[in-house]
Amino acid sequence: KQEVTQIPAALSVPEGENLVLNCSFTDSAIYNLQWFRQDPGKGLTSLLLIQSSQREQTSGRLNASLDKSSGRSTLYIAASQPGDSATYLCAVKGSNDYKLSFGAGTTVTVRA
Amino acid sequence: SAVISQKPSRDICQRGTSLTIQCQVDSQVTMMFWYRQQPGQSLTLIATANQGSEATYESGFVIDKFPISRPNLTFSTLTVSNMSPEDSSIYLCSVEAVEGTEAFFGQGTRLTVV
């Protein structure tokens, strides 16, 4: 069974600092990996999707890397803003069952 | 991308009653999924709903408790039956245009059972 771990569980940084969020997974047989943002009490917003054959994806201030062999992905958010405050979830889709396995998330607070 | 409308956005229900949650997508999709997010927890898949077939439930979830309908390629409902306070969670609908591609989520239904 795929286990997804996100470290740290919470992070508080001053505005302007770069954010580094880590995701690790136990089974390297993945189809893709997706990063989501969740605001309190709300649904999930897709941020980046990385296919298993890719090493990284970029969208604006966001960059996500994937090292499938070591079971790791990192989400970088450059020049953080208070609006980036949210919980960030990592989800891995298995290549055998195409089901998403979620991490517990990293809750980010960006202080103005 | 897909735009998903989920209703209701929140509700407070009496124990022993049932609530039906609706999920409407702005385009035809093959795969629709229902998830539960208990307070302070991450997401757990309840079932996969494909049009024209019975929903497939994950371990720990049964059809009598969480009946699902999928009448067409743009709509699905999840019913939470005979509710107890332990059912208080956010319930989320998710879609994939094609199996294995990017997943999109609705805004969720925040359910409180009293």
XYZ file of N, CA and C in Angstrom:
678
model
N 0.846 -1.180 0.000
C 0.000 0.000 0.000
C 0.888 1.237 0.000
N 0.541 2.176 -0.846
C 1.335 3.399 -0.959
C 1.186 4.245 0.298
N 2.298 4.676 0.849
C 2.306 5.593 1.988
C 2.964 6.896 1.542
N 2.281 7.997 1.796
C 2.785 9.311 1.389
C 2.993 10.156 2.641
N 4.183 10.698 2.776
C 4.544 11.479 3.956
C 4.952 12.878 3.543
N 4.450 13.857 4.259
C 4.828 15.241 3.980
C 5.484 15.863 5.208
N 6.628 16.444 4.971
C 7.391 17.084 6.038
C 7.832 18.472 5.555
N 7.707 19.543 6.398
C 7.155 19.474 7.748
C 5.629 19.488 7.733
N 5.020 19.251 8.888
C 3.556 19.311 8.978
C 3.076 20.750 8.952
N 3.898 21.664 9.461
C 3.543 23.082 9.469
C 4.795 23.917 9.291
N 4.586 25.095 8.719
C 5.712 25.953 8.374
C 5.246 27.401 8.465
N 6.024 28.235 9.127
C 5.695 29.656 9.229
C 6.906 30.459 8.792
N 6.721 31.332 7.802
C 7.843 32.090 7.253
C 7.442 33.545 7.078
N 8.404 34.457 7.072
C 8.089 35.860 6.765
C 7.886 36.021 5.263
N 7.101 37.003 4.924
C 6.833 37.296 3.518
C 8.138 37.501 2.753
N 8.206 36.963 1.551
C 9.380 37.110 0.704
C 10.331 35.921 0.747
N 10.203 35.121 1.785
C 11.089 33.958 1.892
C 10.615 32.865 0.947
N 11.560 32.055 0.465
C 11.195 30.927 -0.386
C 10.721 29.752 0.468
N 9.741 29.019 -0.053
C 9.190 27.871 0.661
C 9.667 26.576 0.014
N 9.969 25.597 0.850
C 10.364 24.270 0.373
C 9.517 23.234 1.098
N 8.678 22.541 0.345
C 7.780 21.548 0.932
C 8.174 20.174 0.383
N 8.263 19.212 1.270
C 8.745 17.889 0.893
C 7.648 16.830 0.930
N 7.730 15.902 0.004
C 6.794 14.792 -0.094
C 7.596 13.534 -0.396
N 7.348 12.469 0.357
C 8.010 11.196 0.064
C 6.960 10.098 -0.043
N 7.254 9.103 -0.867
C 6.311 8.008 -1.067
C 7.074 6.691 -1.096
N 6.383 5.615 -0.698
C 7.078 4.348 -0.472
C 7.159 3.459 -1.714
N 6.198 3.574 -2.615
C 6.149 2.717 -3.806
C 6.472 3.564 -5.037
N 7.565 3.227 -5.699
C 8.001 4.042 -6.842
C 7.215 3.745 -8.125
N 6.309 2.777 -8.074
C 5.490 2.459 -9.248
C 4.332 3.455 -9.333
N 4.669 4.671 -9.765
C 3.655 5.712 -9.821
C 3.373 6.108 -11.253
N 2.167 6.608 -11.479
C 1.775 7.097 -12.802
C 2.034 8.594 -12.906
N 1.640 9.305 -11.835
C 1.960 10.729 -11.759
C 1.899 11.190 -10.312
N 2.293 12.419 -10.091
C 2.242 13.038 -8.761
C 1.650 14.425 -8.932
N 0.783 14.778 -8.023
C 0.085 16.053 -8.145
C 0.187 16.815 -6.833
N 0.415 18.117 -6.934
C 0.410 18.997 -5.775
C -0.881 19.821 -5.798
N -1.501 19.920 -4.612
C -2.747 20.666 -4.459
C -2.591 21.705 -3.353
N -3.433 22.702 -3.428
C -3.575 23.683 -2.362
C -4.986 23.564 -1.810
N -5.114 23.636 -0.478
C -6.419 23.613 0.161
C -6.526 24.736 1.169
N -7.479 25.609 0.980
C -7.783 26.650 1.947
C -8.731 26.073 3.003
N -8.738 26.640 4.218
C -9.515 26.045 5.324
C -10.969 25.789 4.960
N -11.417 24.567 5.165
C -12.801 24.196 4.932
C -13.214 24.130 3.482
N -12.252 24.208 2.576
C -12.564 24.262 1.143
C -12.081 23.016 0.418
N -12.335 23.010 -0.893
C -11.866 21.907 -1.722
C -10.413 22.082 -2.098
N -9.965 21.257 -3.038
C -8.570 21.262 -3.461
C -8.426 21.963 -4.805
N -7.360 22.753 -4.915
C -7.010 23.395 -6.173
C -5.734 22.754 -6.691
N -5.776 22.257 -7.918
C -4.592 21.631 -8.498
C -3.548 22.692 -8.816
N -2.317 22.445 -8.377
C -1.213 23.377 -8.625
C -0.318 22.885 -9.758
N 0.171 21.674 -9.611
C 1.100 21.120 -10.596
C 0.892 19.622 -10.698
N 1.042 19.117 -11.910
C 0.986 17.679 -12.177
C 2.299 17.279 -12.816
N 2.955 16.269 -12.251
C 4.201 15.766 -12.823
C 3.974 14.314 -13.238
N 4.187 14.026 -14.495
C 4.090 12.646 -14.960
C 5.318 11.872 -14.473
N 5.199 10.561 -14.401
C 6.289 9.737 -13.858
C 7.566 9.851 -14.681
N 7.432 10.213 -15.956
C 8.604 10.320 -16.819
C 9.279 11.691 -16.736
N 8.660 12.611 -16.001
C 9.189 13.969 -15.908
C 10.009 14.156 -14.646
N 10.891 15.163 -14.683
C 11.726 15.468 -13.513
C 11.202 16.688 -12.765
N 10.552 17.608 -13.499
C 10.033 18.790 -12.834
C 8.957 19.462 -13.677
N 8.195 20.312 -12.996
C 7.184 21.138 -13.642
C 7.218 22.511 -13.000
N 6.933 23.519 -13.794
C 6.967 24.899 -13.291
C 5.700 25.620 -13.706
N 5.206 26.458 -12.771
C 4.080 27.333 -13.083
C 4.244 28.597 -12.261
N 4.622 29.671 -12.917
C 4.823 30.937 -12.211
C 5.874 30.820 -11.129
N 5.489 31.129 -9.890
C 6.432 31.052 -8.761
C 6.600 29.636 -8.220
N 5.861 28.702 -8.771
C 5.898 27.326 -8.279
C 6.759 26.434 -9.163
N 7.536 25.594 -8.487
C 8.327 24.600 -9.190
C 8.278 23.320 -8.392
N 7.976 22.211 -9.057
C 7.944 20.925 -8.380
C 8.905 19.972 -9.069
N 9.669 19.257 -8.266
C 10.600 18.259 -8.793
C 10.124 16.868 -8.393
N 10.556 15.889 -9.168
C 10.206 14.499 -8.883
C 11.426 13.616 -9.078
N 11.748 12.837 -8.045
C 12.781 11.804 -8.139
C 12.083 10.483 -7.826
N 11.623 9.821 -8.861
C 10.812 8.622 -8.667
C 11.603 7.504 -8.000
N 12.857 7.367 -8.374
C 13.646 6.254 -7.847
C 13.855 6.360 -6.337
N 13.975 7.578 -5.840
C 14.157 7.763 -4.397
C 12.839 8.028 -3.683
N 11.747 8.120 -4.443
C 10.429 8.316 -3.846
C 10.251 9.686 -3.225
N 10.687 10.730 -3.938
C 10.602 12.076 -3.371
C 10.139 13.103 -4.396
N 9.401 14.087 -3.875
C 9.040 15.260 -4.650
C 9.168 16.478 -3.748
N 9.557 17.589 -4.339
C 9.692 18.832 -3.588
C 8.948 19.930 -4.328
N 8.179 20.687 -3.568
C 7.494 21.863 -4.117
C 8.191 23.110 -3.605
N 8.650 23.934 -4.544
C 9.287 25.194 -4.207
C 8.335 26.333 -4.548
N 8.153 27.245 -3.611
C 7.366 28.451 -3.869
C 8.296 29.634 -3.641
N 8.545 30.379 -4.698
C 9.478 31.495 -4.613
C 8.776 32.748 -4.092
N 9.543 33.542 -3.349
C 9.080 34.854 -2.891
C 7.669 34.786 -2.316
N 7.535 34.076 -1.219
C 6.213 33.806 -0.655
C 5.455 35.094 -0.309
N 4.126 34.978 -0.385
C 3.223 36.087 -0.089
C 2.193 35.611 0.936
N 1.581 36.540 1.677
C 0.554 36.112 2.643
C -0.566 35.293 1.993
N -0.870 35.559 0.743
C -1.895 34.802 0.028
C -1.522 33.359 -0.237
N -0.255 33.008 -0.028
C 0.180 31.628 -0.180
C -0.146 30.791 1.061
N -0.635 31.424 2.097
C -0.980 30.707 3.319
C -2.122 29.738 3.037
N -1.874 28.460 3.270
C -2.835 27.393 2.958
C -2.196 26.075 3.358
N -2.955 24.989 3.164
C -2.384 23.658 3.323
C -2.071 23.097 1.944
N -0.884 22.554 1.804
C -0.435 22.005 0.528
C -0.380 20.486 0.635
N -1.066 19.842 -0.286
C -1.176 18.383 -0.278
C -0.460 17.789 -1.471
N 0.226 16.706 -1.222
C 0.883 15.922 -2.256
C 0.063 14.649 -2.463
N -0.165 14.269 -3.708
C -0.929 13.053 -3.996
C -0.226 12.261 -5.090
N -0.121 10.970 -4.880
C 0.566 10.088 -5.809
C -0.438 9.125 -6.428
N -0.413 9.014 -7.740
C -1.309 8.085 -8.435
C -0.520 6.832 -8.788
N -1.001 5.681 -8.332
C -0.325 4.422 -8.597
C -0.458 3.997 -10.041
N 0.577 3.368 -10.559
C 0.549 2.924 -11.954
C -0.205 1.610 -12.114
N -0.531 0.954 -10.996
C -1.280 -0.300 -11.074
C -2.779 -0.091 -10.944
N -3.193 0.779 -10.029
C -4.621 0.946 -9.783
C -5.148 2.338 -10.117
N -4.260 3.269 -10.492
C -4.639 4.631 -10.853
C -5.401 5.347 -9.744
N -5.144 4.968 -8.499
C -5.796 5.640 -7.376
C -4.836 6.631 -6.748
N -5.386 7.742 -6.274
C -4.585 8.760 -5.619
C -4.415 8.433 -4.138
N -3.165 8.512 -3.686
C -2.860 8.390 -2.262
C -2.344 9.749 -1.807
N -2.941 10.267 -0.746
C -2.628 11.616 -0.288
C -1.722 11.611 0.929
N -0.878 12.635 0.995
C -0.169 12.916 2.220
C -1.066 13.710 3.153
N -0.592 13.909 4.386
C -1.389 14.626 5.389
C -1.320 16.137 5.200
N -0.385 16.606 4.379
C -0.321 18.021 4.065
C 0.684 18.798 4.894
N 1.099 19.929 4.358
C 1.923 20.903 5.071
C 1.145 22.200 5.142
N 0.899 22.670 6.359
C 0.171 23.925 6.545
C 1.167 25.069 6.596
N 1.017 25.983 5.658
C 1.946 27.100 5.506
C 1.300 28.399 5.963
N 2.035 29.141 6.754
C 1.624 30.492 7.142
C 2.712 31.452 6.710
N 2.349 32.436 5.908
C 3.285 33.466 5.469
C 2.924 34.754 6.200
N 3.852 35.229 7.015
C 3.619 36.389 7.864
C 3.953 37.673 7.112
N 3.022 38.625 7.176
C 3.245 39.907 6.480
C 4.277 40.765 7.206
N -8.981 21.723 -18.179
C -9.430 21.637 -16.797
C -10.933 21.389 -16.756
N -11.437 21.097 -15.571
C -12.858 20.855 -15.382
C -13.355 21.718 -14.236
N -14.571 22.260 -14.400
C -15.186 23.050 -13.337
C -16.255 22.185 -12.685
N -16.143 22.051 -11.374
C -17.024 21.161 -10.633
C -17.855 21.962 -9.656
N -19.160 21.764 -9.704
C -20.062 22.423 -8.778
C -20.595 21.373 -7.818
N -20.394 21.616 -6.535
C -20.814 20.655 -5.526
C -21.828 21.317 -4.609
N -22.924 20.609 -4.338
C -23.970 21.151 -3.478
C -24.449 20.127 -2.476
N -24.803 20.495 -1.247
C -24.635 21.828 -0.697
C -23.184 22.084 -0.298
N -22.842 23.322 -0.034
C -21.472 23.612 0.385
C -21.266 23.236 1.848
N -22.335 23.311 2.621
C -22.260 22.899 4.009
C -23.655 22.578 4.514
N -23.727 21.762 5.553
C -25.013 21.449 6.151
C -24.794 20.937 7.571
N -25.788 21.189 8.385
C -25.820 20.649 9.746
C -27.027 19.737 9.825
N -26.807 18.478 10.165
C -27.870 17.474 10.104
C -28.034 16.771 11.440
N -29.241 16.289 11.669
C -29.531 15.522 12.864
C -29.069 14.073 12.671
N -28.596 13.479 13.731
C -28.198 12.078 13.646
C -29.384 11.217 13.240
N -29.107 10.179 12.472
C -30.150 9.278 12.015
C -30.769 9.665 10.685
N -30.494 10.879 10.220
C -31.031 11.317 8.933
C -30.021 11.055 7.824
N -30.407 11.378 6.586
C -29.530 11.176 5.429
C -29.363 12.485 4.682
N -28.230 12.619 4.022
C -27.948 13.808 3.210
C -27.426 13.356 1.861
N -27.962 13.961 0.807
C -27.472 13.670 -0.546
C -26.676 14.864 -1.064
N -25.474 14.580 -1.507
C -24.560 15.598 -2.030
C -24.496 15.447 -3.542
N -24.591 16.575 -4.236
C -24.592 16.554 -5.690
C -23.272 17.075 -6.235
N -22.858 16.491 -7.352
C -21.636 16.912 -8.027
C -21.924 17.056 -9.520
N -21.773 18.272 -10.039
C -22.043 18.571 -11.442
C -20.760 19.058 -12.102
N -20.426 18.480 -13.249
C -19.201 18.845 -13.961
C -19.573 19.547 -15.259
N -18.728 20.482 -15.687
C -19.051 21.267 -16.869
C -18.674 20.563 -18.176
N -18.170 19.345 -18.097
C -17.823 18.590 -19.286
C -17.998 17.102 -18.992
N -18.076 16.310 -20.026
C -18.243 14.879 -19.830
C -16.930 14.254 -19.353
N -17.012 13.472 -18.315
C -15.828 12.828 -17.753
C -16.107 11.355 -17.525
N -15.072 10.574 -17.665
C -15.223 9.139 -17.466
C -15.228 8.778 -15.983
N -14.247 9.308 -15.276
C -14.033 8.894 -13.899
C -14.506 9.967 -12.925
N -15.338 9.570 -11.972
C -15.718 10.454 -10.876
C -15.436 9.725 -9.565
N -14.953 10.478 -8.601
C -14.531 9.900 -7.330
C -15.153 10.688 -6.185
N -15.416 9.990 -5.102
C -15.882 10.631 -3.871
C -14.877 10.358 -2.757
N -14.510 11.442 -2.057
C -13.540 11.361 -0.970
C -14.154 11.903 0.313
N -13.600 11.468 1.427
C -13.946 12.016 2.722
C -12.677 12.572 3.366
N -12.829 13.712 4.010
C -11.726 14.309 4.754
C -12.219 14.597 6.159
N -11.844 13.734 7.077
C -12.244 13.929 8.469
C -11.421 15.060 9.082
N -11.943 15.670 10.150
C -11.266 16.838 10.745
C -9.792 16.591 11.020
N -8.946 17.445 10.490
C -7.508 17.346 10.717
C -6.822 16.222 9.978
N -7.539 15.529 9.107
C -6.977 14.387 8.381
C -6.820 14.709 6.902
N -6.143 13.810 6.212
C -6.055 13.960 4.770
C -7.227 13.246 4.093
N -7.199 13.165 2.798
C -8.325 12.627 2.045
C -8.283 11.105 1.977
N -9.458 10.509 2.087
C -9.619 9.073 1.947
C -10.647 8.808 0.858
N -10.314 7.943 -0.085
C -11.223 7.619 -1.174
C -12.360 6.749 -0.669
N -13.599 7.176 -0.939
C -14.773 6.389 -0.575
C -15.100 5.404 -1.701
N -15.233 5.922 -2.915
C -15.640 5.069 -4.031
C -15.347 5.750 -5.357
N -15.293 4.930 -6.381
C -15.153 5.384 -7.766
C -16.474 5.138 -8.469
N -16.960 6.177 -9.163
C -18.262 6.083 -9.824
C -18.098 6.257 -11.328
N -18.371 5.200 -12.065
C -18.322 5.262 -13.528
C -19.736 5.153 -14.074
N -20.035 5.917 -15.088
C -21.371 5.932 -15.670
C -21.699 4.573 -16.264
N -22.899 4.092 -15.916
C -23.358 2.837 -16.486
C -22.957 1.605 -15.714
N -22.290 1.779 -14.601
C -21.907 0.616 -13.801
C -22.030 0.950 -12.320
N -22.013 -0.077 -11.502
C -22.081 0.123 -10.056
C -20.793 0.789 -9.568
N -20.930 1.607 -8.545
C -19.750 2.231 -7.961
C -18.876 1.172 -7.298
N -17.583 1.437 -7.296
C -16.619 0.552 -6.653
C -16.174 1.177 -5.345
N -16.430 0.501 -4.238
C -16.148 1.037 -2.914
C -14.808 0.562 -2.384
N -14.162 1.437 -1.642
C -12.894 1.104 -0.993
C -13.170 0.367 0.313
N -12.124 -0.277 0.783
C -12.233 -1.007 2.036
C -12.692 -0.076 3.155
N -13.684 -0.508 3.899
C -14.203 0.277 5.006
C -15.422 1.113 4.659
N -15.792 1.119 3.390
C -16.968 1.867 2.943
C -17.934 0.915 2.247
N -19.232 1.039 2.581
C -20.222 0.128 2.015
C -21.349 0.899 1.353
N -21.986 0.232 0.414
C -23.020 0.879 -0.386
C -24.227 1.268 0.449
N -24.562 0.496 1.473
C -25.726 0.818 2.294
C -25.537 2.137 3.034
N -24.320 2.447 3.389
C -24.015 3.663 4.128
C -23.786 4.843 3.178
N -23.158 4.573 2.027
C -22.800 5.630 1.084
C -23.284 5.289 -0.327
N -24.589 5.223 -0.554
C -25.056 4.933 -1.908
C -24.686 6.048 -2.875
N -24.304 5.662 -4.072
C -23.838 6.601 -5.098
C -24.634 6.385 -6.371
N -24.990 7.482 -7.016
C -25.592 7.398 -8.342
C -24.695 8.085 -9.359
N -24.721 7.590 -10.595
C -23.963 8.198 -11.698
C -24.808 8.051 -12.947
N -25.842 8.903 -13.079
C -26.797 8.727 -14.178
C -26.258 9.121 -15.545
N -25.255 9.991 -15.589
C -24.687 10.403 -16.876
C -23.236 10.820 -16.689
N -22.620 11.328 -17.744
C -21.184 11.628 -17.723
C -20.840 12.961 -17.082
N -21.850 13.709 -16.600
C -21.559 15.008 -15.984
C -22.093 15.140 -14.566
N -22.677 14.098 -14.011
C -23.380 14.244 -12.731
C -23.245 12.992 -11.880
N -23.141 13.221 -10.556
C -23.122 12.116 -9.606
C -23.657 12.601 -8.262
N -24.206 11.700 -7.484
C -24.608 12.021 -6.118
C -24.028 11.000 -5.154
N -23.742 11.471 -3.959
C -23.330 10.637 -2.840
C -24.308 10.887 -1.703
N -24.874 9.830 -1.158
C -25.755 9.955 -0.001
C -25.031 9.422 1.230
N -25.068 10.186 2.291
C -24.558 9.722 3.576
C -25.786 9.337 4.389
N -25.923 8.042 4.663
C -27.153 7.516 5.251
C -27.021 7.312 6.753
N -28.169 7.423 7.428
C -28.237 7.125 8.865
C -27.032 7.728 9.590
N -26.938 9.035 9.514
C -25.730 9.725 9.956
C -25.530 9.704 11.464
N -24.278 9.683 11.845
C -23.862 9.804 13.241
C -22.802 10.915 13.308
N -22.486 11.398 14.503
C -21.470 12.463 14.614
C -20.133 12.080 13.971
N -19.837 10.795 13.913
C -18.573 10.342 13.295
C -18.538 10.608 11.788
N -19.684 10.875 11.195
C -19.740 11.188 9.767
C -19.430 12.654 9.480
N -19.244 13.447 10.514
C -18.900 14.858 10.327
C -17.549 14.953 9.630
N -17.553 15.496 8.431
C -16.361 15.541 7.588
C -16.616 16.513 6.451
N -15.567 16.718 5.664
C -15.739 17.352 4.361
C -15.797 16.231 3.328
N -16.812 16.263 2.485
C -16.952 15.279 1.418
C -16.642 15.985 0.098
N -15.784 15.363 -0.698
C -15.301 15.992 -1.927
C -15.526 15.096 -3.132
N -15.953 15.736 -4.200
C -16.114 15.082 -5.485
C -14.884 15.413 -6.340
N -14.411 14.435 -7.086
C -13.251 14.646 -7.941
C -13.495 13.994 -9.291
N -12.902 14.559 -10.336
C -13.051 13.996 -11.674
C -11.702 13.936 -12.378
N -11.629 13.029 -13.329
C -10.513 12.971 -14.264
C -11.119 12.822 -15.650
N -10.693 13.687 -16.552
C -11.260 13.637 -17.900
C -10.983 12.287 -18.541
N -9.775 11.823 -18.348
C -9.359 10.510 -18.841
C -8.654 9.823 -17.693
N -8.859 8.545 -17.528
C -8.267 7.807 -16.412
C -6.762 8.024 -16.352
N -6.313 8.405 -15.168
C -4.886 8.580 -14.954
C -4.363 9.971 -15.208
N -5.207 10.874 -15.664
C -4.747 12.235 -15.923
C -4.989 13.123 -14.703
N -4.864 14.415 -14.895
C -4.960 15.362 -13.791
C -6.322 15.266 -13.116
N -6.304 15.294 -11.798
C -7.532 15.232 -11.011
C -7.960 16.637 -10.619
N -9.275 16.876 -10.690
C -9.849 18.153 -10.277
C -10.899 17.882 -9.207
N -11.002 18.855 -8.296
C -11.890 18.688 -7.158
C -12.936 19.783 -7.092
N -14.091 19.415 -6.535
C -15.095 20.397 -6.203
C -14.705 21.121 -4.922
N -15.539 22.077 -4.524
C -15.250 22.882 -3.343
C -15.596 22.188 -2.038
N -16.185 21.003 -2.140
C -16.432 20.232 -0.939
C -17.756 20.554 -0.264
N -18.232 19.601 0.509
C -19.424 19.764 1.332
C -19.017 19.517 2.775
N -19.146 20.558 3.579
C -18.781 20.429 4.993
C -20.010 19.979 5.760
N -19.976 18.758 6.247
C -21.112 18.152 6.948
C -20.830 18.083 8.434
N -21.784 18.584 9.213
C -21.727 18.459 10.669
C -22.968 17.711 11.120
N -22.772 16.641 11.868
C -23.877 15.835 12.371
C -23.988 16.058 13.880
N -25.181 16.461 14.310
C -25.381 16.772 15.737
C -26.395 15.823 16.367
